[in-house]
Amino acid sequence: VEAREEIVDNFYRVRRALGVLGLLLPVILLILGIAFDEAEPSISDYYHTLSRDVFVGILTAIGVFLICYTGFRRDDTERFSDDLVTTLAGVAALAAAFIPNRGTLNTSLEPQALTQHLFGVVLCDAAHHLAALVFLLSMAYLCYFKFARTAHPGRRAVYVACAWLILAATVATIVAAGLRKIGTPEQSAFVIEHQLVFWFEAVSVWAFSLSWLVKGRADRAIIRTAREAVGKEG
């Protein structure tokens, strides 16, 4: 029992760390952006500001946590294991951190990172957005097909809602980013002025964070129940 409690407690700590980091990422970037007069129209654009270290650092931590998180063993009813999904998401998070997008100010396509020097700004921009998409879709899959297997109806509703919210915000991000790049000057200006891409990205990240925090609390409840049962037996 003690060994199982320790494993569940480790899961809880990782899930709580992931949830907290996800919640903090948009908030810290926005605060720093306002403080340094560098508010950007998307989360990814903060790579090209003084907040680069925060952006890369938090995404790296999330990526490493996800890769190290093994989850539970896959049963016969599941197509993919927890470990496979979280590892894919973790690699995608690391790719999004170290392969930057083009940035709103980089009109000359001048390389600003090692990966851009190696592969070119345009290719890295496409790879960055693909990595971000894979990360978010992996998180939505985890919420809907993994977390939502719980027998608790309230938590199941939260996980399903988070999955759909991630998907909806991701689609909204793609649409807003498209209007920003290839829309009319008025549409592009509206998206940038109201930071629509940033806020849609923030919603998807916060939904991912909420699901991990709720899952962590569920694990904590399992530990408490197990300890109470052992105490009664003793």
PDB file of C-alpha atoms in Angstrom:
ATOM      1  CA  VAL A   1       0.000   0.000   0.000  1.00  0.00           C
ATOM      2  CA  GLU A   2       2.804   2.412   0.891  1.00  0.00           C
ATOM      3  CA  ALA A   3       4.511   1.817  -2.468  1.00  0.00           C
ATOM      4  CA  ARG A   4       1.266   2.510  -4.330  1.00  0.00           C
ATOM      5  CA  GLU A   5       0.697   5.667  -2.281  1.00  0.00           C
ATOM      6  CA  GLU A   6       4.191   6.873  -3.172  1.00  0.00           C
ATOM      7  CA  ILE A   7       3.590   6.287  -6.891  1.00  0.00           C
ATOM      8  CA  VAL A   8       0.253   8.116  -6.803  1.00  0.00           C
ATOM      9  CA  ASP A   9       1.840  10.940  -4.806  1.00  0.00           C
ATOM     10  CA  ASN A  10       4.527  11.305  -7.478  1.00  0.00           C
ATOM     11  CA  PHE A  11       1.832  11.465 -10.171  1.00  0.00           C
ATOM     12  CA  TYR A  12       0.061  14.117  -8.129  1.00  0.00           C
ATOM     13  CA  ARG A  13       3.185  16.276  -7.846  1.00  0.00           C
ATOM     14  CA  VAL A  14       3.901  16.080 -11.579  1.00  0.00           C
ATOM     15  CA  ARG A  15       0.302  16.869 -12.493  1.00  0.00           C
ATOM     16  CA  ARG A  16       0.191  19.806 -10.105  1.00  0.00           C
ATOM     17  CA  ALA A  17       3.470  21.157 -11.491  1.00  0.00           C
ATOM     18  CA  LEU A  18       2.174  20.884 -15.059  1.00  0.00           C
ATOM     19  CA  GLY A  19      -1.076  22.604 -14.137  1.00  0.00           C
ATOM     20  CA  VAL A  20       0.647  25.470 -12.311  1.00  0.00           C
ATOM     21  CA  LEU A  21       3.195  26.029 -15.084  1.00  0.00           C
ATOM     22  CA  GLY A  22       0.453  26.128 -17.714  1.00  0.00           C
ATOM     23  CA  LEU A  23      -1.570  28.612 -15.693  1.00  0.00           C
ATOM     24  CA  LEU A  24       1.427  30.868 -15.157  1.00  0.00           C
ATOM     25  CA  LEU A  25       2.790  30.952 -18.710  1.00  0.00           C
ATOM     26  CA  PRO A  26       0.296  33.389 -20.319  1.00  0.00           C
ATOM     27  CA  VAL A  27      -0.017  35.446 -17.124  1.00  0.00           C
ATOM     28  CA  ILE A  28       3.713  36.009 -16.642  1.00  0.00           C
ATOM     29  CA  LEU A  29       4.263  36.773 -20.321  1.00  0.00           C
ATOM     30  CA  LEU A  30       1.415  39.295 -20.351  1.00  0.00           C
ATOM     31  CA  ILE A  31       2.672  41.013 -17.190  1.00  0.00           C
ATOM     32  CA  LEU A  32       6.225  41.247 -18.527  1.00  0.00           C
ATOM     33  CA  GLY A  33       4.954  42.393 -21.892  1.00  0.00           C
ATOM     34  CA  ILE A  34       3.021  45.243 -20.317  1.00  0.00           C
ATOM     35  CA  ALA A  35       5.909  46.105 -17.970  1.00  0.00           C
ATOM     36  CA  PHE A  36       8.455  46.353 -20.800  1.00  0.00           C
ATOM     37  CA  ASP A  37       5.990  47.748 -23.344  1.00  0.00           C
ATOM     38  CA  GLU A  38       6.397  44.572 -25.405  1.00  0.00           C
ATOM     39  CA  ALA A  39       2.879  43.120 -25.360  1.00  0.00           C
ATOM     40  CA  GLU A  40       2.797  40.650 -28.251  1.00  0.00           C
ATOM     41  CA  PRO A  41      -0.179  39.398 -30.333  1.00  0.00           C
ATOM     42  CA  SER A  42       0.589  35.739 -29.556  1.00  0.00           C
ATOM     43  CA  ILE A  43       2.309  33.662 -26.888  1.00  0.00           C
ATOM     44  CA  SER A  44       4.877  32.394 -29.399  1.00  0.00           C
ATOM     45  CA  ASP A  45       5.897  35.946 -30.322  1.00  0.00           C
ATOM     46  CA  TYR A  46       7.302  36.463 -26.819  1.00  0.00           C
ATOM     47  CA  TYR A  47      10.294  34.406 -27.922  1.00  0.00           C
ATOM     48  CA  HIS A  48      11.470  37.543 -29.729  1.00  0.00           C
ATOM     49  CA  THR A  49      11.237  39.813 -26.664  1.00  0.00           C
ATOM     50  CA  LEU A  50      13.006  40.232 -23.330  1.00  0.00           C
ATOM     51  CA  SER A  51      10.642  37.542 -22.005  1.00  0.00           C
ATOM     52  CA  ARG A  52      12.289  34.838 -24.141  1.00  0.00           C
ATOM     53  CA  ASP A  53      13.840  33.099 -21.119  1.00  0.00           C
ATOM     54  CA  VAL A  54      10.442  32.786 -19.429  1.00  0.00           C
ATOM     55  CA  PHE A  55       8.797  31.459 -22.584  1.00  0.00           C
ATOM     56  CA  VAL A  56      11.526  28.890 -23.293  1.00  0.00           C
ATOM     57  CA  GLY A  57      12.008  27.979 -19.632  1.00  0.00           C
ATOM     58  CA  ILE A  58       8.370  27.212 -18.851  1.00  0.00           C
ATOM     59  CA  LEU A  59       7.792  25.326 -22.109  1.00  0.00           C
ATOM     60  CA  THR A  60      10.958  23.313 -21.476  1.00  0.00           C
ATOM     61  CA  ALA A  61       9.823  22.427 -17.960  1.00  0.00           C
ATOM     62  CA  ILE A  62       6.402  21.367 -19.274  1.00  0.00           C
ATOM     63  CA  GLY A  63       8.037  19.298 -22.010  1.00  0.00           C
ATOM     64  CA  VAL A  64      10.412  17.535 -19.629  1.00  0.00           C
ATOM     65  CA  PHE A  65       7.641  16.817 -17.118  1.00  0.00           C
ATOM     66  CA  LEU A  66       5.449  15.332 -19.854  1.00  0.00           C
ATOM     67  CA  ILE A  67       8.242  13.150 -21.234  1.00  0.00           C
ATOM     68  CA  CYS A  68       9.101  11.855 -17.743  1.00  0.00           C
ATOM     69  CA  TYR A  69       5.449  11.200 -16.896  1.00  0.00           C
ATOM     70  CA  THR A  70       4.629   7.556 -17.647  1.00  0.00           C
ATOM     71  CA  GLY A  71       1.018   7.479 -16.491  1.00  0.00           C
ATOM     72  CA  PHE A  72      -0.806   4.189 -16.179  1.00  0.00           C
ATOM     73  CA  ARG A  73      -0.283   1.042 -18.187  1.00  0.00           C
ATOM     74  CA  ARG A  74      -2.391   0.709 -21.331  1.00  0.00           C
ATOM     75  CA  ASP A  75      -5.239  -1.811 -21.128  1.00  0.00           C
ATOM     76  CA  ASP A  76      -6.848  -3.753 -23.978  1.00  0.00           C
ATOM     77  CA  THR A  77      -9.537  -1.117 -24.558  1.00  0.00           C
ATOM     78  CA  GLU A  78      -7.040   1.700 -25.245  1.00  0.00           C
ATOM     79  CA  ARG A  79      -5.312   2.441 -28.526  1.00  0.00           C
ATOM     80  CA  PHE A  80      -2.457   4.517 -27.098  1.00  0.00           C
ATOM     81  CA  SER A  81      -0.738   4.435 -23.725  1.00  0.00           C
ATOM     82  CA  ASP A  82      -0.480   7.425 -21.389  1.00  0.00           C
ATOM     83  CA  ASP A  83       3.284   7.330 -21.843  1.00  0.00           C
ATOM     84  CA  LEU A  84       3.089   7.567 -25.633  1.00  0.00           C
ATOM     85  CA  VAL A  85       0.656  10.493 -25.613  1.00  0.00           C
ATOM     86  CA  THR A  86       2.519  12.496 -22.965  1.00  0.00           C
ATOM     87  CA  THR A  87       5.896  11.804 -24.583  1.00  0.00           C
ATOM     88  CA  LEU A  88       4.574  13.056 -27.925  1.00  0.00           C
ATOM     89  CA  ALA A  89       3.186  16.155 -26.219  1.00  0.00           C
ATOM     90  CA  GLY A  90       6.450  16.698 -24.339  1.00  0.00           C
ATOM     91  CA  VAL A  91       8.572  16.485 -27.489  1.00  0.00           C
ATOM     92  CA  ALA A  92       6.165  18.899 -29.193  1.00  0.00           C
ATOM     93  CA  ALA A  93       6.460  21.348 -26.277  1.00  0.00           C
ATOM     94  CA  LEU A  94      10.268  21.234 -26.482  1.00  0.00           C
ATOM     95  CA  ALA A  95      10.117  21.750 -30.245  1.00  0.00           C
ATOM     96  CA  ALA A  96       7.828  24.763 -29.804  1.00  0.00           C
ATOM     97  CA  ALA A  97      10.287  26.183 -27.246  1.00  0.00           C
ATOM     98  CA  PHE A  98      13.473  25.820 -29.278  1.00  0.00           C
ATOM     99  CA  ILE A  99      12.106  26.208 -32.819  1.00  0.00           C
ATOM    100  CA  PRO A 100      10.669  29.736 -32.761  1.00  0.00           C
ATOM    101  CA  ASN A 101       8.093  31.233 -35.044  1.00  0.00           C
ATOM    102  CA  ARG A 102       8.924  34.046 -37.406  1.00  0.00           C
ATOM    103  CA  GLY A 103       7.794  36.813 -35.064  1.00  0.00           C
ATOM    104  CA  THR A 104       5.797  39.914 -35.916  1.00  0.00           C
ATOM    105  CA  LEU A 105       8.838  42.203 -36.093  1.00  0.00           C
ATOM    106  CA  ASN A 106      11.088  39.941 -38.171  1.00  0.00           C
ATOM    107  CA  THR A 107      10.089  41.239 -41.600  1.00  0.00           C
ATOM    108  CA  SER A 108      13.598  40.662 -42.984  1.00  0.00           C
ATOM    109  CA  LEU A 109      13.506  36.923 -42.146  1.00  0.00           C
ATOM    110  CA  GLU A 110      16.819  37.288 -40.327  1.00  0.00           C
ATOM    111  CA  PRO A 111      17.651  34.169 -38.229  1.00  0.00           C
ATOM    112  CA  GLN A 112      17.425  34.831 -34.486  1.00  0.00           C
ATOM    113  CA  ALA A 113      17.949  31.319 -33.133  1.00  0.00           C
ATOM    114  CA  LEU A 114      20.228  28.353 -33.795  1.00  0.00           C
ATOM    115  CA  THR A 115      17.443  26.314 -35.388  1.00  0.00           C
ATOM    116  CA  GLN A 116      16.602  29.230 -37.701  1.00  0.00           C
ATOM    117  CA  HIS A 117      20.238  29.445 -38.780  1.00  0.00           C
ATOM    118  CA  LEU A 118      20.269  25.707 -39.488  1.00  0.00           C
ATOM    119  CA  PHE A 119      16.896  25.270 -41.191  1.00  0.00           C
ATOM    120  CA  GLY A 120      15.725  28.731 -42.186  1.00  0.00           C
ATOM    121  CA  VAL A 121      13.167  31.093 -40.675  1.00  0.00           C
ATOM    122  CA  VAL A 122      10.244  30.001 -42.868  1.00  0.00           C
ATOM    123  CA  LEU A 123      10.690  26.265 -42.216  1.00  0.00           C
ATOM    124  CA  CYS A 124      11.090  26.868 -38.483  1.00  0.00           C
ATOM    125  CA  ASP A 125       7.941  28.979 -38.450  1.00  0.00           C
ATOM    126  CA  ALA A 126       5.965  26.093 -39.978  1.00  0.00           C
ATOM    127  CA  ALA A 127       7.598  23.561 -37.635  1.00  0.00           C
ATOM    128  CA  HIS A 128       6.828  25.731 -34.596  1.00  0.00           C
ATOM    129  CA  HIS A 129       3.131  25.961 -35.404  1.00  0.00           C
ATOM    130  CA  LEU A 130       2.959  22.232 -36.174  1.00  0.00           C
ATOM    131  CA  ALA A 131       4.590  21.444 -32.816  1.00  0.00           C
ATOM    132  CA  ALA A 132       2.133  23.711 -30.978  1.00  0.00           C
ATOM    133  CA  LEU A 133      -0.767  22.001 -32.750  1.00  0.00           C
ATOM    134  CA  VAL A 134       0.515  18.518 -31.862  1.00  0.00           C
ATOM    135  CA  PHE A 135       0.944  19.580 -28.236  1.00  0.00           C
ATOM    136  CA  LEU A 136      -2.590  20.914 -27.903  1.00  0.00           C
ATOM    137  CA  LEU A 137      -4.208  17.990 -29.744  1.00  0.00           C
ATOM    138  CA  SER A 138      -2.293  15.557 -27.524  1.00  0.00           C
ATOM    139  CA  MET A 139      -3.591  17.338 -24.439  1.00  0.00           C
ATOM    140  CA  ALA A 140      -7.151  17.269 -25.767  1.00  0.00           C
ATOM    141  CA  TYR A 141      -6.798  13.526 -26.477  1.00  0.00           C
ATOM    142  CA  LEU A 142      -5.471  12.933 -22.969  1.00  0.00           C
ATOM    143  CA  CYS A 143      -8.379  14.825 -21.390  1.00  0.00           C
ATOM    144  CA  TYR A 144     -11.079  13.117 -23.443  1.00  0.00           C
ATOM    145  CA  PHE A 145      -9.817   9.551 -23.757  1.00  0.00           C
ATOM    146  CA  LYS A 146      -7.660   9.158 -20.639  1.00  0.00           C
ATOM    147  CA  PHE A 147      -8.712  11.456 -17.812  1.00  0.00           C
ATOM    148  CA  ALA A 148     -12.421  11.186 -18.602  1.00  0.00           C
ATOM    149  CA  ARG A 149     -12.406   7.445 -17.837  1.00  0.00           C
ATOM    150  CA  THR A 150     -12.899   8.322 -14.174  1.00  0.00           C
ATOM    151  CA  ALA A 151     -16.017   7.008 -12.462  1.00  0.00           C
ATOM    152  CA  HIS A 152     -16.637  10.398 -10.842  1.00  0.00           C
ATOM    153  CA  PRO A 153     -19.273  12.182 -13.003  1.00  0.00           C
ATOM    154  CA  GLY A 154     -18.271  15.681 -11.936  1.00  0.00           C
ATOM    155  CA  ARG A 155     -14.619  15.244 -12.811  1.00  0.00           C
ATOM    156  CA  ARG A 156     -15.534  13.462 -16.042  1.00  0.00           C
ATOM    157  CA  ALA A 157     -17.570  16.500 -17.096  1.00  0.00           C
ATOM    158  CA  VAL A 158     -14.613  18.782 -16.346  1.00  0.00           C
ATOM    159  CA  TYR A 159     -12.210  16.664 -18.416  1.00  0.00           C
ATOM    160  CA  VAL A 160     -14.584  16.459 -21.377  1.00  0.00           C
ATOM    161  CA  ALA A 161     -15.231  20.208 -21.197  1.00  0.00           C
ATOM    162  CA  CYS A 162     -11.483  20.870 -21.098  1.00  0.00           C
ATOM    163  CA  ALA A 163     -10.935  18.665 -24.152  1.00  0.00           C
ATOM    164  CA  TRP A 164     -13.573  20.477 -26.180  1.00  0.00           C
ATOM    165  CA  LEU A 165     -12.361  23.863 -24.944  1.00  0.00           C
ATOM    166  CA  ILE A 166      -8.811  23.046 -26.069  1.00  0.00           C
ATOM    167  CA  LEU A 167     -10.092  22.009 -29.492  1.00  0.00           C
ATOM    168  CA  ALA A 168     -12.358  25.056 -29.862  1.00  0.00           C
ATOM    169  CA  ALA A 169      -9.628  27.478 -28.757  1.00  0.00           C
ATOM    170  CA  THR A 170      -7.133  25.781 -31.086  1.00  0.00           C
ATOM    171  CA  VAL A 171      -9.469  26.189 -34.065  1.00  0.00           C
ATOM    172  CA  ALA A 172     -10.088  29.819 -33.080  1.00  0.00           C
ATOM    173  CA  THR A 173      -6.324  30.362 -32.843  1.00  0.00           C
ATOM    174  CA  ILE A 174      -5.799  28.960 -36.346  1.00  0.00           C
ATOM    175  CA  VAL A 175      -8.543  31.177 -37.774  1.00  0.00           C
ATOM    176  CA  ALA A 176      -7.245  34.283 -36.005  1.00  0.00           C
ATOM    177  CA  ALA A 177      -3.648  33.535 -37.038  1.00  0.00           C
ATOM    178  CA  GLY A 178      -4.820  33.066 -40.622  1.00  0.00           C
ATOM    179  CA  LEU A 179      -6.613  36.409 -40.624  1.00  0.00           C
ATOM    180  CA  ARG A 180      -3.538  38.018 -39.116  1.00  0.00           C
ATOM    181  CA  LYS A 181      -1.286  36.723 -41.906  1.00  0.00           C
ATOM    182  CA  ILE A 182      -3.444  36.569 -45.021  1.00  0.00           C
ATOM    183  CA  GLY A 183      -6.542  38.555 -44.110  1.00  0.00           C
ATOM    184  CA  THR A 184      -7.353  42.082 -45.178  1.00  0.00           C
ATOM    185  CA  PRO A 185      -5.342  44.889 -43.539  1.00  0.00           C
ATOM    186  CA  GLU A 186      -8.375  45.684 -41.386  1.00  0.00           C
ATOM    187  CA  GLN A 187      -8.772  42.052 -40.270  1.00  0.00           C
ATOM    188  CA  SER A 188      -5.074  41.724 -39.512  1.00  0.00           C
ATOM    189  CA  ALA A 189      -5.050  44.957 -37.529  1.00  0.00           C
ATOM    190  CA  PHE A 190      -8.123  43.867 -35.532  1.00  0.00           C
ATOM    191  CA  VAL A 191      -6.527  40.521 -34.597  1.00  0.00           C
ATOM    192  CA  ILE A 192      -3.257  42.161 -33.561  1.00  0.00           C
ATOM    193  CA  GLU A 193      -4.853  45.080 -31.707  1.00  0.00           C
ATOM    194  CA  HIS A 194      -7.067  42.820 -29.600  1.00  0.00           C
ATOM    195  CA  GLN A 195      -4.389  40.103 -29.209  1.00  0.00           C
ATOM    196  CA  LEU A 196      -6.911  37.469 -30.294  1.00  0.00           C
ATOM    197  CA  VAL A 197      -4.280  34.827 -31.020  1.00  0.00           C
ATOM    198  CA  PHE A 198      -2.744  35.337 -27.576  1.00  0.00           C
ATOM    199  CA  TRP A 199      -6.059  34.999 -25.754  1.00  0.00           C
ATOM    200  CA  PHE A 200      -7.199  31.956 -27.733  1.00  0.00           C
ATOM    201  CA  GLU A 201      -3.843  30.308 -27.032  1.00  0.00           C
ATOM    202  CA  ALA A 202      -4.145  31.256 -23.369  1.00  0.00           C
ATOM    203  CA  VAL A 203      -7.598  29.661 -23.114  1.00  0.00           C
ATOM    204  CA  SER A 204      -6.319  26.388 -24.587  1.00  0.00           C
ATOM    205  CA  VAL A 205      -3.309  26.354 -22.224  1.00  0.00           C
ATOM    206  CA  TRP A 206      -5.497  27.166 -19.209  1.00  0.00           C
ATOM    207  CA  ALA A 207      -7.904  24.368 -20.120  1.00  0.00           C
ATOM    208  CA  PHE A 208      -4.969  21.961 -20.312  1.00  0.00           C
ATOM    209  CA  SER A 209      -3.763  23.249 -16.922  1.00  0.00           C
ATOM    210  CA  LEU A 210      -7.173  22.886 -15.300  1.00  0.00           C
ATOM    211  CA  SER A 211      -7.455  19.257 -16.380  1.00  0.00           C
ATOM    212  CA  TRP A 212      -4.078  18.413 -14.834  1.00  0.00           C
ATOM    213  CA  LEU A 213      -4.857  20.236 -11.596  1.00  0.00           C
ATOM    214  CA  VAL A 214      -8.209  18.438 -11.262  1.00  0.00           C
ATOM    215  CA  LYS A 215      -6.542  15.118 -12.029  1.00  0.00           C
ATOM    216  CA  GLY A 216      -3.923  15.868  -9.397  1.00  0.00           C
ATOM    217  CA  ARG A 217      -6.574  16.568  -6.767  1.00  0.00           C
ATOM    218  CA  ALA A 218      -8.261  13.287  -7.676  1.00  0.00           C
ATOM    219  CA  ASP A 219      -4.965  11.470  -7.062  1.00  0.00           C
ATOM    220  CA  ARG A 220      -4.598  13.260  -3.735  1.00  0.00           C
ATOM    221  CA  ALA A 221      -8.041  12.024  -2.726  1.00  0.00           C
ATOM    222  CA  ILE A 222      -6.980   8.452  -3.529  1.00  0.00           C
ATOM    223  CA  ILE A 223      -3.984   8.814  -1.218  1.00  0.00           C
ATOM    224  CA  ARG A 224      -6.165  10.155   1.599  1.00  0.00           C
ATOM    225  CA  THR A 225      -8.682   7.338   1.213  1.00  0.00           C
ATOM    226  CA  ALA A 226      -5.934   4.707   1.221  1.00  0.00           C
ATOM    227  CA  ARG A 227      -4.323   6.152   4.330  1.00  0.00           C
ATOM    228  CA  GLU A 228      -7.660   6.330   6.149  1.00  0.00           C
ATOM    229  CA  ALA A 229      -8.363   2.687   5.254  1.00  0.00           C
ATOM    230  CA  VAL A 230      -4.940   1.615   6.537  1.00  0.00           C
ATOM    231  CA  GLY A 231      -5.492   3.621   9.716  1.00  0.00           C
ATOM    232  CA  LYS A 232      -8.807   1.882  10.373  1.00  0.00           C
ATOM    233  CA  GLU A 233      -7.265  -1.541   9.801  1.00  0.00           C
ATOM    234  CA  GLY A 234      -4.473  -0.683  12.189  1.00  0.00           C
TER     235      GLY A 234
END
